Amino acid sequence: MSDVLAITEHRRGELRDVSYELITAGRQLADELGGDLHLAVISGDVSGFADKLNREGVDTIHTVDEGEEFNHDVYTQVITQLYDELQPGALLMPNSVNGLDYAPAVANHLDLPLVTDAIDFSYNGTLEATREQYGSKVETTVEVDADHVALTIRPGEWPGAEETGDADVVSFEASIDESAVKSTVTGFEEVGGGDVDITDADILVSVGRGIKEEENIELVQELADALGATLSSSRPIVDNGWLPKNRQVGQSGKVVTPDVYIAIGISGAVQHVAGMKGSDTIIAINTDPNAPIFDIADYGIVDDLFDVVPALTEQFK
Amino acid sequence: MKVLVTVKEVAEVEDEFEIDGLKIDERYLEYDLNEWDDYAVEEGVQIAEANDDVEVVTVTIGPERSEETIRMALAKGADRAIRVWDDALDGADFVDVATKTDILAAVVEDEQPDLVLTGVQAGDDAFGATGVSLADAIGFEWAAVVNALDLDVDGGVAHLRRELEGGVEELTDVDLPAVLTIQTGINEPRYASLRGIRQAQSKEIAPKSFEDLGLDASVTESEITLTSMYEPESESDATIWEGSADETAGKLAEFLRDKGVGQA
Ligand SMILES: Cc1cc2nc3c(=O)[nH]c(=O)nc-3n(C[C@H](O)[C@H](O)[C@H](O)COP(=O)(O)OP(=O)(O)OC[C@H]3O[C@@H](n4cnc5c(N)ncnc54)[C@H](O)[C@@H]3O)c2cc1C
């Protein structure tokens, strides 16, 4: 019997989208393995969450009423205990920041081979997972030659399950060794307020590491001014202290959906794309014709930004 | 106190490249210190500067070639370096998380650090898992994706922030000893000074084989094998404007004007 156990995710009272995506991915894998799909929801309003997670394809939802918020020591203990009871063929977790804060510990603890950030998988006697390497420049497949495996899936790759289901909801009593809980979450803070809200902008001119030096940002600012647009950026620009955190687009920055997003010298790393793929029209300016940003761009210019940007600004003066 | 920082030399791929079997052809690769590890080294060095009697030791799993990269960490202020390599790793297409965990756990056993810093992920294989897996193996506490750290050495606690998605940060206290995976932006990595580069020449890079660490080739046995590598089929249906910079800028300007941009 090869069941799948998927660990759902929530934060500050809300289930995160990846929880519904885990249902779709989990159902796919359970069908291929010929087993049931079990979900676990740990901490918080577990019965409220279980109601929402009760979607088509789920066989059993295990609610674990332990604490309010995510704590990796608690999660690690609960998941290993639930795993021992269910002995699933595959343990599915989100490749989220919190997923990466417990999945490797759980896999090591249970001696399971671990594949992170899967964007696809299939089972044909052995499990094959697809991943990306070198900043999405290449795709690779890895084969897992084992009866049990731990996998984390990239958020946004599977559609979220929508139809209501009729899963059994059962409560799981974990026995938590409090002396092994050595971390305490003391609060949350929103970052990146400040002068502008890039999520309000209709047109974003976004600058990335291709700009090379802090002084050169001025070039892109001039373009933004000429277009009546707002300036945003990829992460390295903010890491370097060249722009404030409230300008960062991406997974750990802001999710933006402007009418026009102009990505200048931005490669299109997955964590950046997560924040701007919902833009209406995406335009990329990049010297590298193979940069992943062109996969999601509607229009592009393969050229040096130091030639194109001033020429473009000139057009609007 | 001893801080162990894991550093990796990663390959960066040129714009145009070719794949040869399960690898990118060497001709198209350039090697550099993993971006996230650069921040981890800086954090280690800053801890040493802020506290008395702190030794910062780096550890790398890598062939002899990687010593060039490791020297960068020494030039930035790490005290000494360990480089683990073994014939058993030669020609490996890829080293999985479990193998890295076993090797690094053996180094921890030898070195007995109080704190281990790793990068959040390596820019090449992007598994993002080694630090937290290692923590479990060595019985340390941990935190992943740390973007602010305030170490209370006497109290045995690290007050830190974890950077979650969507501009939300989690404030967490973790007991020491711990493994922390360091996110970019936590500090400003320094450039190696000329003096630092000169000093690094005389710092120790200790090569270690599996035998030195009490390991044997079986640690490289893995249930995970790389079976293919390919350039993803371009999903791009982007219209690419061609021509000189003036011409392409002209086409983009026209497009934007049609959209009503810049007509305020
Ligand atoms: C947990 C986590 C969270 C993250 N969150 C975010 C996030 O919220 N937002 C984010 O952006 N990143 C985030 N990242 C980082 C992300 O992985 C990438 O490192 C980052 O997006 C790369 O930024 P970039 O595209 O500007 O730089 P690079 O990847 O270095 O790309 C620079 C691009 O510029 C091009 N270029 C160079 N010179 C020129 C020129 N003269 N003219 C034109 N083009 C040129 C190059 O071809 C290249 O494509 C996160 C990473 C992690 C691990």
XYZ file of C-alpha atoms and ligand atoms in Angstrom:
634
model
C 0.000 0.000 0.000
C 1.471 3.296 -0.994
C -0.284 6.210 0.503
C 0.703 9.841 0.283
C 0.850 12.140 3.279
C 0.813 15.860 2.463
C 1.513 18.548 5.047
C -0.601 21.676 4.610
C 0.480 25.196 5.473
C -1.182 28.159 7.128
C -0.090 31.438 8.609
C -1.805 33.883 10.913
C -5.152 32.156 10.612
C -5.149 31.666 6.844
C -4.445 28.549 4.823
C -1.834 29.312 2.192
C -2.553 28.542 -1.491
C 0.112 25.859 -1.584
C -2.093 23.736 0.709
C -4.653 23.327 -2.072
C -1.871 22.748 -4.601
C -0.545 19.956 -2.378
C -3.951 18.270 -2.682
C -3.707 18.257 -6.484
C -0.090 17.079 -6.489
C -0.793 14.569 -3.714
C -3.808 13.112 -5.505
C -1.763 12.741 -8.705
C 0.963 10.872 -6.855
C -1.458 8.755 -4.804
C -3.178 7.649 -8.028
C 0.154 6.671 -9.533
C 1.171 4.800 -6.394
C -2.271 3.263 -6.005
C -2.919 4.553 -2.498
C -4.845 7.058 -0.429
C -4.192 10.749 0.041
C -3.814 11.824 3.656
C -3.504 15.458 4.660
C -2.176 16.771 7.931
C -3.070 20.166 9.322
C -1.027 21.080 12.350
C -1.648 23.965 14.789
C -4.113 26.828 14.677
C -7.853 26.405 14.088
C -7.413 22.859 12.849
C -11.102 22.002 12.521
C -11.846 25.216 10.634
C -8.896 24.507 8.363
C -10.012 20.879 7.897
C -13.409 22.111 6.638
C -11.736 24.205 3.995
C -9.257 21.481 3.043
C -12.006 18.945 2.538
C -11.730 18.925 -1.244
C -12.224 16.246 -3.848
C -9.425 13.695 -3.896
C -8.610 13.808 -0.197
C -9.250 10.571 1.695
C -8.344 11.500 5.256
C -7.481 14.727 7.040
C -5.501 14.420 10.257
C -5.953 17.410 12.544
C -3.247 17.987 15.115
C -4.226 20.555 17.715
C -0.810 21.772 18.912
C -0.220 25.484 19.420
C -1.379 28.436 17.348
C 1.323 28.999 14.785
C 4.033 27.121 12.978
C 6.864 25.915 15.206
C 9.392 23.690 13.467
C 10.201 21.617 16.549
C 6.533 20.765 16.997
C 6.002 20.137 13.280
C 9.041 17.868 13.113
C 7.835 15.755 16.032
C 4.234 15.572 14.818
C 5.143 14.666 11.242
C 7.575 11.935 12.266
C 4.941 10.406 14.566
C 2.211 10.600 11.950
C 4.592 9.135 9.386
C 5.389 6.228 11.686
C 1.708 5.501 12.093
C 0.709 5.789 8.426
C 3.924 4.560 6.744
C 3.135 6.420 3.508
C 5.157 5.841 0.353
C 5.591 9.573 -0.135
C 5.706 12.508 2.225
C 4.791 15.709 0.397
C 5.625 19.130 1.792
C 5.620 22.681 0.426
C 8.861 24.204 -0.799
C 7.981 27.316 1.147
C 10.154 29.128 3.663
C 8.503 27.152 6.447
C 8.653 23.913 4.462
C 12.407 24.394 4.198
C 12.489 24.944 7.952
C 11.264 21.412 8.742
C 11.261 19.143 5.656
C 15.039 18.507 5.659
C 14.989 17.743 9.396
C 12.066 15.358 9.013
C 13.676 13.613 6.025
C 16.947 13.196 7.885
C 15.165 11.976 10.994
C 13.179 9.382 9.080
C 16.134 8.500 6.860
C 14.150 9.346 3.735
C 15.749 10.483 0.489
C 14.795 14.123 -0.035
C 14.058 15.919 -3.282
C 13.246 19.611 -2.894
C 11.576 22.138 -5.168
C 10.034 19.596 -7.547
C 8.135 21.155 -10.439
C 6.830 17.847 -11.726
C 7.007 14.145 -10.929
C 5.825 10.787 -12.143
C 5.907 7.269 -10.817
C 6.667 4.273 -12.947
C 8.025 1.703 -10.567
C 10.443 4.371 -9.420
C 9.743 8.006 -8.748
C 11.123 10.578 -11.150
C 11.095 14.241 -10.218
C 11.832 17.274 -12.340
C 13.809 20.187 -10.915
C 15.547 23.294 -12.133
C 19.209 24.170 -11.657
C 21.524 27.093 -12.328
C 18.840 29.723 -11.839
C 16.302 27.928 -14.091
C 18.737 27.708 -16.997
C 18.541 23.926 -17.088
C 16.021 21.313 -16.051
C 17.073 18.041 -14.531
C 15.327 14.837 -13.622
C 16.310 12.758 -10.646
C 15.271 9.201 -9.998
C 14.566 8.024 -6.485
C 15.313 4.371 -5.976
C 13.499 3.793 -2.685
C 10.108 2.703 -1.388
C 9.715 5.838 0.689
C 10.534 9.395 -0.278
C 10.219 12.966 0.964
C 9.408 15.602 -1.639
C 8.851 19.321 -1.463
C 6.884 20.909 -4.284
C 7.349 24.370 -5.702
C 4.396 26.650 -4.913
C 2.425 27.716 -7.974
C 3.217 24.658 -10.118
C 0.072 22.619 -9.545
C -3.463 24.060 -9.721
C -5.220 24.311 -6.379
C -7.952 21.725 -5.697
C -11.375 23.370 -5.794
C -14.250 20.897 -5.630
C -15.668 20.032 -2.235
C -14.871 16.519 -1.032
C -15.946 14.005 1.585
C -12.768 13.145 3.440
C -12.727 11.602 6.899
C -11.527 14.088 9.463
C -9.713 12.470 12.362
C -7.809 14.023 15.181
C -4.263 12.850 15.785
C -2.853 13.004 19.290
C 0.821 13.643 19.049
C 2.989 13.322 22.112
C 5.212 16.363 22.166
C 8.480 16.215 24.067
C 8.539 19.809 25.330
C 12.218 19.577 26.243
C 12.991 19.157 22.544
C 11.143 22.360 21.644
C 14.030 24.788 21.563
C 12.622 27.549 19.439
C 9.924 30.100 20.171
C 8.183 32.302 17.668
C 7.748 35.667 19.398
C 5.949 37.619 16.702
C 5.533 38.737 13.124
C 6.321 41.975 11.415
C 5.337 43.375 8.060
C 8.234 44.991 6.316
C 8.529 47.436 3.502
C 6.086 50.260 4.163
C 7.463 53.664 3.330
C 7.307 56.168 0.538
C 5.473 54.275 -2.203
C 3.281 51.254 -2.577
C 4.448 49.470 -5.710
C 1.361 47.253 -5.608
C -0.724 50.329 -6.525
C 1.259 51.216 -9.641
C -0.165 50.770 -13.161
C 3.265 50.806 -14.737
C 6.394 49.415 -13.083
C 9.894 49.876 -14.389
C 11.879 47.234 -12.554
C 15.646 47.071 -12.340
C 17.870 44.079 -11.591
C 21.508 43.176 -11.082
C 22.252 43.864 -14.755
C 22.504 47.534 -13.734
C 25.848 46.716 -12.081
C 26.473 49.907 -10.065
C 24.395 51.997 -7.724
C 25.005 55.188 -9.751
C 23.418 53.562 -12.788
C 20.034 53.256 -11.092
C 19.596 56.895 -12.031
C 19.283 55.831 -15.694
C 16.311 53.662 -14.893
C 14.788 56.242 -12.568
C 14.913 58.742 -15.456
C 13.048 56.293 -17.650
C 10.440 55.712 -14.955
C 9.984 59.475 -14.596
C 9.642 59.952 -18.346
C 6.983 57.224 -18.485
C 5.160 58.356 -15.382
C 5.946 54.920 -13.940
C 7.030 53.662 -10.534
C 10.496 52.191 -9.961
C 10.751 48.696 -8.483
C 13.520 46.093 -8.410
C 14.684 42.541 -7.942
C 16.184 41.441 -4.674
C 19.934 42.040 -5.161
C 19.277 45.766 -5.639
C 17.611 45.881 -2.229
C 20.226 43.583 -0.645
C 22.885 46.038 -1.809
C 21.025 48.868 -0.147
C 20.507 50.685 -3.462
C 16.725 50.825 -3.070
C 14.544 50.392 0.014
C 12.856 47.084 0.781
C 9.422 48.378 -0.215
C 10.558 48.382 -3.861
C 11.337 44.657 -3.971
C 9.171 42.512 -6.209
C 9.032 38.786 -5.544
C 8.358 35.926 -3.202
C 9.777 37.702 -0.186
C 8.962 41.168 -1.516
C 5.693 42.384 -3.000
C 3.350 40.637 -5.370
C 2.468 43.138 -8.097
C -0.050 43.090 -10.952
C 0.480 46.268 -12.978
C -0.764 46.812 -16.545
C 2.824 46.996 -17.734
C 5.935 45.522 -16.060
C 9.277 46.351 -17.675
C 12.031 44.049 -16.340
C 15.442 45.564 -17.007
C 18.534 43.415 -16.375
C 16.507 40.881 -14.393
C 17.117 37.172 -15.081
C 13.705 35.926 -13.978
C 14.619 33.707 -11.042
C 11.636 31.760 -9.712
C 11.437 33.859 -6.557
C 11.268 37.036 -8.614
C 8.732 35.670 -11.074
C 6.485 34.642 -8.167
C 5.939 38.343 -7.532
C 5.250 39.655 -11.046
C 3.887 36.904 -13.240
C 0.367 38.264 -12.823
C 1.270 41.498 -14.607
C -0.879 42.232 -17.672
C 1.954 42.875 -20.097
C 5.539 41.890 -19.326
C 8.442 43.415 -21.265
C 12.030 42.262 -20.721
C 15.283 43.957 -21.658
C 18.213 41.582 -21.219
C 21.473 40.749 -22.991
C 20.963 37.009 -22.454
C 18.492 35.568 -24.980
C 18.163 32.464 -22.777
C 17.313 34.338 -19.588
C 14.248 32.687 -18.009
C 12.489 36.079 -17.907
C 11.810 35.671 -21.652
C 9.700 32.587 -20.884
C 7.083 34.731 -19.249
C 7.620 37.975 -21.153
C 5.151 39.115 -23.810
C 7.695 41.364 -25.497
C 11.447 41.511 -25.320
C 14.588 43.250 -26.404
C 17.815 41.226 -26.380
C 20.342 43.983 -25.985
C 22.444 45.986 -23.579
C 20.285 47.971 -21.196
C 22.879 50.748 -21.220
C 22.079 51.326 -24.889
C 18.341 50.655 -24.858
C 17.261 52.465 -21.709
C 18.676 55.923 -22.585
C 17.302 55.597 -26.121
C 13.890 54.765 -24.725
C 13.953 57.643 -22.259
C 14.849 59.964 -25.129
C 11.655 58.886 -26.924
C 9.510 60.210 -24.114
C 11.217 63.526 -23.508
C 33.361 30.176 20.819
C 33.698 28.542 17.435
C 31.614 29.373 14.372
C 31.677 26.894 11.510
C 30.588 28.317 8.155
C 29.835 25.969 5.279
C 30.935 27.445 1.972
C 30.481 26.087 -1.500
C 32.096 26.906 -4.761
C 29.298 27.069 -7.312
C 29.421 27.044 -11.062
C 27.832 29.905 -12.937
C 26.692 29.300 -16.480
C 27.460 31.642 -19.339
C 24.661 33.028 -21.521
C 25.275 30.481 -24.257
C 26.196 26.964 -23.207
C 26.100 23.299 -24.150
C 25.129 20.296 -22.092
C 27.378 17.274 -22.223
C 25.558 14.270 -20.777
C 24.580 15.071 -17.220
C 26.752 18.164 -16.947
C 27.152 21.549 -18.491
C 30.285 21.531 -20.586
C 33.179 22.918 -18.511
C 33.926 25.543 -21.140
C 30.781 27.445 -20.221
C 31.259 27.500 -16.477
C 32.778 30.046 -14.188
C 33.331 29.320 -10.537
C 32.546 31.604 -7.661
C 31.686 31.561 -3.985
C 27.997 30.754 -3.546
C 26.153 34.068 -3.146
C 24.330 33.008 0.032
C 27.527 31.681 1.620
C 29.198 35.062 1.145
C 26.625 36.515 3.533
C 27.124 33.608 5.946
C 30.891 34.220 6.013
C 30.315 37.926 6.634
C 27.938 37.137 9.487
C 30.532 34.811 11.031
C 33.261 37.434 10.758
C 30.989 40.090 12.279
C 30.254 37.779 15.208
C 34.016 37.395 15.708
C 34.449 41.162 15.623
C 31.691 41.749 18.164
C 32.686 39.059 20.675
C 35.907 37.945 22.336
C 37.620 34.685 21.453
C 35.604 33.676 18.449
C 37.189 31.451 15.850
C 35.611 31.323 12.387
C 36.299 28.127 10.465
C 34.976 27.427 6.978
C 34.227 23.996 5.603
C 33.886 23.085 1.953
C 33.140 19.850 0.165
C 35.054 20.363 -3.035
C 38.016 19.429 -5.212
C 41.403 21.113 -4.998
C 40.362 23.717 -7.560
C 37.929 25.184 -5.033
C 40.779 26.400 -2.821
C 40.912 29.549 -4.908
C 37.369 30.321 -3.867
C 37.910 29.284 -0.261
C 40.765 31.759 -0.024
C 38.228 34.528 -0.641
C 36.504 33.604 2.620
C 39.865 33.588 4.408
C 40.718 36.977 2.888
C 37.455 38.324 4.303
C 38.388 37.279 7.805
C 37.750 33.592 8.398
C 40.584 32.114 10.492
C 41.116 28.794 8.758
C 39.472 26.434 6.310
C 38.748 22.753 5.934
C 38.276 21.190 2.527
C 36.827 17.710 2.301
C 37.373 15.658 -0.806
C 37.727 12.015 -1.586
C 38.291 9.961 -4.697
C 34.836 8.525 -4.090
C 33.396 11.960 -4.932
C 35.349 12.300 -8.179
C 33.062 12.185 -11.138
C 29.891 12.228 -9.055
C 27.191 13.911 -11.126
C 25.631 15.261 -8.061
C 25.944 14.913 -4.320
C 22.628 14.583 -2.515
C 21.553 16.180 0.753
C 22.053 13.003 2.790
C 25.669 12.622 1.648
C 26.475 16.257 2.375
C 24.833 15.882 5.755
C 26.951 12.837 6.657
C 30.181 14.513 5.590
C 29.474 17.790 7.366
C 28.290 15.955 10.490
C 31.687 14.249 10.643
C 33.397 17.642 10.447
C 31.166 18.962 13.232
C 32.124 15.944 15.312
C 35.789 16.874 14.817
C 35.473 20.591 15.312
C 32.766 20.860 17.976
C 31.493 24.312 16.913
C 28.971 26.298 18.953
C 27.262 27.746 15.928
C 27.037 26.640 12.315
C 26.143 29.077 9.543
C 25.192 27.961 6.034
C 23.740 29.739 3.026
C 19.979 29.348 2.469
C 20.693 27.521 -0.780
C 23.413 26.941 -3.327
C 22.974 28.879 -6.543
C 23.680 25.820 -8.702
C 21.630 22.850 -7.472
C 19.297 24.937 -5.281
C 18.283 22.159 -2.880
C 18.063 24.547 0.052
C 18.182 21.711 2.536
C 21.684 21.028 3.807
C 21.673 23.295 6.869
C 18.431 22.041 8.385
C 19.252 18.418 7.569
C 22.649 18.824 9.243
C 21.025 20.331 12.337
C 18.903 17.227 12.784
C 21.896 14.952 12.267
C 24.044 16.671 14.893
C 21.261 17.405 17.376
C 21.528 21.196 17.093
C 18.599 23.599 17.054
C 18.142 25.491 13.778
C 16.433 28.213 11.797
C 16.040 28.535 8.023
C 16.123 31.746 5.966
C 17.532 34.047 8.631
C 17.793 37.706 7.649
C 18.632 39.289 11.013
C 20.629 37.874 13.903
C 21.297 39.077 17.410
C 23.385 36.551 19.273
C 23.215 36.391 23.064
C 26.273 34.238 23.640
C 26.078 34.264 27.446
C 22.344 33.548 27.484
C 22.797 30.802 24.899
C 20.083 32.191 22.644
C 19.970 33.527 19.100
C 17.313 36.190 18.594
C 16.609 36.188 14.898
C 14.251 37.012 12.089
C 13.156 34.591 9.434
C 12.077 36.072 6.161
C 8.762 34.509 5.148
C 6.900 35.104 1.891
C 5.085 38.309 1.048
C 7.132 40.781 3.073
C 6.386 39.145 6.429
C 9.154 38.409 8.902
C 8.928 35.973 11.785
C 10.694 36.841 15.037
C 12.100 33.727 16.643
C 14.389 32.782 19.510
C 16.402 29.602 19.158
C 18.611 27.919 21.712
C 22.300 27.463 21.001
C 24.054 25.462 19.704
C 22.293 25.990 16.414
C 22.558 25.819 12.656
C 21.285 28.954 10.917
C 20.755 29.213 7.171
C 21.596 32.745 6.107
C 19.603 34.800 3.623
C 21.112 37.497 1.412
C 20.592 41.026 2.708
C 21.316 40.129 6.351
C 24.518 42.221 6.124
C 26.791 43.837 3.567
C 29.526 41.359 2.654
C 32.872 43.149 2.630
C 35.263 43.120 -0.258
C 38.507 41.320 0.469
C 41.164 43.956 1.101
C 44.616 43.616 -0.389
C 45.934 43.056 3.088
C 43.294 40.379 3.670
C 44.196 38.671 0.425
C 47.858 38.677 1.415
C 47.095 37.327 4.889
C 44.899 34.609 3.435
C 47.931 33.136 1.692
C 49.349 32.077 5.038
C 46.102 30.763 6.519
C 45.530 27.060 6.701
C 43.330 25.141 4.282
C 43.292 21.631 5.722
C 42.468 18.935 3.184
C 40.552 16.007 4.662
C 39.761 12.670 3.106
C 36.909 10.433 4.165
C 39.419 8.352 6.089
C 40.550 11.412 8.066
C 36.924 11.916 9.098
C 36.241 8.297 9.942
C 34.000 7.882 6.900
C 34.150 5.487 3.999
C 32.975 5.569 0.407
C 29.550 4.265 1.439
C 28.505 7.816 2.413
C 28.339 8.627 -1.287
C 25.820 5.865 -1.911
C 22.565 7.570 -2.702
C 19.020 6.576 -3.480
C 18.808 9.657 -5.683
C 20.449 9.702 -9.091
C 20.554 12.390 -11.692
C 19.122 10.892 -14.867
C 18.917 13.790 -17.282
C 19.781 17.417 -17.836
C 18.407 19.490 -20.669
C 17.589 23.020 -21.669
C 13.930 23.516 -20.876
C 11.764 23.904 -23.918
C 11.229 27.560 -24.248
C 7.660 28.334 -23.339
C 8.360 31.753 -24.683
C 5.903 33.211 -27.097
C 7.409 36.633 -26.548
C 7.626 38.983 -29.473
C 11.273 39.994 -29.677
C 11.906 43.365 -31.251
C 15.007 43.283 -33.407
C 17.380 45.953 -34.603
C 19.745 48.525 -33.176
C 19.112 49.893 -29.700
C 17.509 52.973 -31.219
C 15.239 50.865 -33.386
C 14.134 48.521 -30.611
C 13.643 51.423 -28.235
C 11.520 53.063 -30.946
C 9.337 49.972 -31.285
C 8.914 49.656 -27.549
C 8.086 53.369 -27.299
C 5.435 53.002 -29.967
C 3.967 50.016 -28.179
C 3.880 51.885 -24.882
C 2.289 54.959 -26.452
C -0.418 52.740 -27.931
C -1.085 51.588 -24.397
C -1.397 55.191 -23.328
C 1.835 55.189 -21.345
C 3.781 58.432 -20.955
C 1.013 60.696 -22.232
C 0.310 62.435 -19.000
C 14.101 32.287 -0.032
C 14.419 33.228 -1.164
C 13.616 34.339 -1.399
C 13.901 35.229 -2.453
N 13.057 36.296 -2.678
C 13.266 37.089 -3.764
C 12.380 38.172 -4.092
O 11.399 38.453 -3.376
N 12.634 38.906 -5.196
C 13.713 38.674 -6.027
O 13.874 39.390 -7.033
N 14.577 37.676 -5.732
C 14.387 36.895 -4.630
N 15.285 35.903 -4.348
C 16.569 35.872 -5.104
C 16.487 35.190 -6.442
O 16.757 33.818 -6.263
C 17.552 35.788 -7.408
O 18.815 35.722 -6.805
C 17.289 37.234 -7.817
O 15.937 37.410 -8.210
C 18.198 37.614 -8.969
O 18.024 38.982 -9.277
P 18.396 39.560 -10.716
O 17.545 38.940 -11.762
O 18.335 41.043 -10.601
O 19.936 39.180 -10.871
P 20.632 38.077 -11.771
O 19.988 36.758 -11.636
O 22.067 38.210 -11.502
O 20.317 38.573 -13.264
C 20.856 39.706 -13.860
C 20.414 39.708 -15.317
O 20.880 40.891 -15.942
C 21.286 40.603 -17.255
N 22.240 41.628 -17.652
C 23.518 41.786 -17.228
N 24.066 42.865 -17.799
C 23.122 43.412 -18.605
C 23.090 44.543 -19.463
N 24.147 45.353 -19.599
N 21.953 44.790 -20.136
C 20.877 43.983 -20.023
N 20.842 42.911 -19.220
C 21.961 42.622 -18.526
C 21.873 39.219 -17.162
O 21.828 38.580 -18.429
C 20.961 38.540 -16.139
O 19.896 37.871 -16.785
C 15.024 35.009 -3.292
C 15.837 33.888 -3.055
C 15.544 33.009 -2.009
C 16.419 31.812 -1.807
